[in-house]
CSV table of C-alpha atoms in Angstrom, one decimal:
chain,number,residue,atom,x,y,z
F,1,MET,CA,57.0,-22.3,12.8
F,2,GLU,CA,55.0,-25.4,13.1
F,3,VAL,CA,52.3,-25.7,10.8
F,4,VAL,CA,49.7,-28.1,11.7
F,5,PRO,CA,45.7,-28.9,10.7
F,6,HIS,CA,42.8,-27.4,12.2
F,7,LYS,CA,39.3,-28.5,11.4
F,8,GLU,CA,37.8,-25.0,10.6
F,9,TYR,CA,40.8,-22.9,8.9
F,10,GLY,CA,42.6,-26.1,7.2
F,11,ALA,CA,45.9,-25.3,8.8
F,12,MET,CA,47.4,-22.9,11.7
F,13,PHE,CA,51.2,-21.5,12.6
F,14,ILE,CA,52.2,-21.0,14.8
F,15,GLY,CA,55.6,-18.9,16.0
F,16,LYS,CA,57.6,-20.4,18.9
F,17,LEU,CA,60.6,-18.7,20.5
F,18,ASP,CA,62.7,-21.2,22.6
F,19,GLN,CA,65.8,-19.8,24.7
F,20,ASN,CA,69.4,-20.6,23.4
F,21,THR,CA,71.6,-18.6,26.0
F,22,VAL,CA,72.6,-20.0,29.9
F,23,GLN,CA,71.9,-16.1,30.5
F,24,PRO,CA,69.3,-15.1,31.9
F,25,ILE,CA,67.0,-13.2,29.6
F,26,GLN,CA,65.1,-9.8,30.6
F,27,HIS,CA,63.8,-8.4,27.8
F,28,VAL,CA,62.6,-9.8,24.7
F,29,HIS,CA,61.6,-7.2,21.3
F,30,TYR,CA,60.2,-9.7,18.1
F,31,GLU,CA,59.1,-8.8,14.8
F,32,VAL,CA,58.5,-11.3,13.0
F,33,GLU,CA,58.0,-10.8,8.1
F,34,LEU,CA,55.0,-13.1,7.1
F,35,LYS,CA,53.8,-12.5,3.8
F,36,ASN,CA,50.1,-11.4,5.4
F,37,GLY,CA,51.9,-9.3,7.4
F,38,GLY,CA,54.3,-9.0,10.7
F,39,ARG,CA,53.3,-9.6,13.6
F,40,GLY,CA,55.5,-7.9,16.8
F,41,GLY,CA,55.9,-7.8,20.7
F,42,ASN,CA,57.5,-7.9,24.0
F,43,LEU,CA,58.5,-10.2,26.2
F,44,LYS,CA,59.6,-9.2,29.8
F,45,GLN,CA,61.6,-11.3,32.1
F,46,PRO,CA,59.9,-14.1,29.8
F,47,ASN,CA,60.2,-17.7,31.3
F,48,PHE,CA,62.0,-20.7,29.5
F,49,GLN,CA,61.7,-22.9,32.6
F,50,ASN,CA,58.8,-24.8,30.3
F,51,GLY,CA,60.8,-24.8,26.5
F,52,PRO,CA,59.7,-22.4,23.8
F,53,ILE,CA,57.2,-20.0,24.7
F,54,GLN,CA,54.4,-19.4,21.7
F,55,ILE,CA,55.0,-15.1,20.6
F,56,PHE,CA,52.0,-15.5,17.8
F,57,THR,CA,49.7,-17.7,16.3
F,58,ASP,CA,47.9,-17.6,12.6
F,59,PHE,CA,45.2,-18.8,9.7
F,60,PRO,CA,45.4,-19.1,6.2
F,61,ASN,CA,43.5,-15.4,5.8
F,62,SER,CA,41.7,-16.2,2.2
F,63,ASP,CA,38.2,-19.1,1.5
F,64,SER,CA,40.4,-21.0,-0.9
F,65,TYR,CA,43.5,-20.5,0.9
F,66,GLN,CA,41.7,-22.9,3.6
F,67,GLN,CA,40.2,-25.3,1.8
F,68,GLU,CA,43.8,-25.8,0.2
F,69,PHE,CA,45.0,-26.2,3.3
F,70,LYS,CA,41.9,-28.7,4.0
F,71,ASP,CA,42.3,-30.3,0.7
F,72,GLY,CA,46.1,-31.3,1.6
F,73,LEU,CA,49.4,-29.4,0.5
F,74,TYR,CA,52.9,-30.3,0.2
F,75,GLU,CA,55.7,-28.8,2.5
F,76,VAL,CA,56.6,-27.0,-1.2
F,77,ASP,CA,52.7,-25.6,-1.5
F,78,ILE,CA,52.9,-24.3,2.1
F,79,GLN,CA,55.7,-22.6,1.7
F,80,GLN,CA,54.3,-20.6,-0.6
F,81,PHE,CA,52.3,-18.7,2.6
F,82,PHE,CA,54.9,-17.2,3.2
F,83,THR,CA,57.3,-15.1,2.0
F,84,SER,CA,60.9,-15.8,0.4
F,85,ASN,CA,62.2,-15.4,3.4
F,86,PRO,CA,60.9,-15.1,6.5
F,87,VAL,CA,62.2,-13.9,8.6
F,88,LEU,CA,62.3,-13.2,13.4
F,89,THR,CA,64.2,-10.4,14.6
F,90,ILE,CA,64.9,-9.9,17.9
F,91,THR,CA,66.2,-8.1,20.0
F,92,TRP,CA,66.8,-9.1,24.3
F,93,LYS,CA,68.7,-8.0,26.7
F,94,ASP,CA,70.5,-10.4,28.7
F,95,GLY,CA,71.3,-10.8,32.7
F,96,ASN,CA,74.4,-8.2,33.2
F,97,GLY,CA,72.0,-5.5,30.7
F,98,LYS,CA,73.5,-6.3,27.2
F,99,GLU,CA,71.6,-6.2,24.2
F,100,HIS,CA,71.4,-8.8,22.0
F,101,LYS,CA,70.0,-8.7,18.0
F,102,GLU,CA,69.1,-11.1,15.7
F,103,ILE,CA,67.9,-11.6,12.8
F,104,ILE,CA,66.4,-15.8,12.1
F,105,GLU,CA,65.0,-17.2,9.2
F,106,LEU,CA,61.6,-19.4,10.0
F,107,THR,CA,61.8,-23.2,8.9
F,108,LEU,CA,58.8,-24.8,8.6
F,109,LYS,CA,58.8,-28.0,11.1
F,110,GLN,CA,56.2,-31.4,10.5
F,111,SER,CA,53.7,-31.3,13.2
F,112,ARG,CA,53.5,-34.3,15.7
């Protein structure tokens, strides 16, 4: 997950998913648990050839949170906007039809 500055909302949260297996992936189901609600979806025949696939974009959900981001926050402050352990749960089928499930703790990535 990447947190980048945003002129109107103060910050934008971008969730991305990348392929870490050499086998082709037929289908991915994902669920993300954040403090302000969950996100989920399905990717059929996802194409990771160009790198990670963006799976969600979100913004601070109140004027006061947006202003705090505009004023500047440290990483420890940003972490407070998420659950204590924000997680991504993915279930995916490989090219052989075998189903896999992973629970991944989300980490903040510094924007470039």
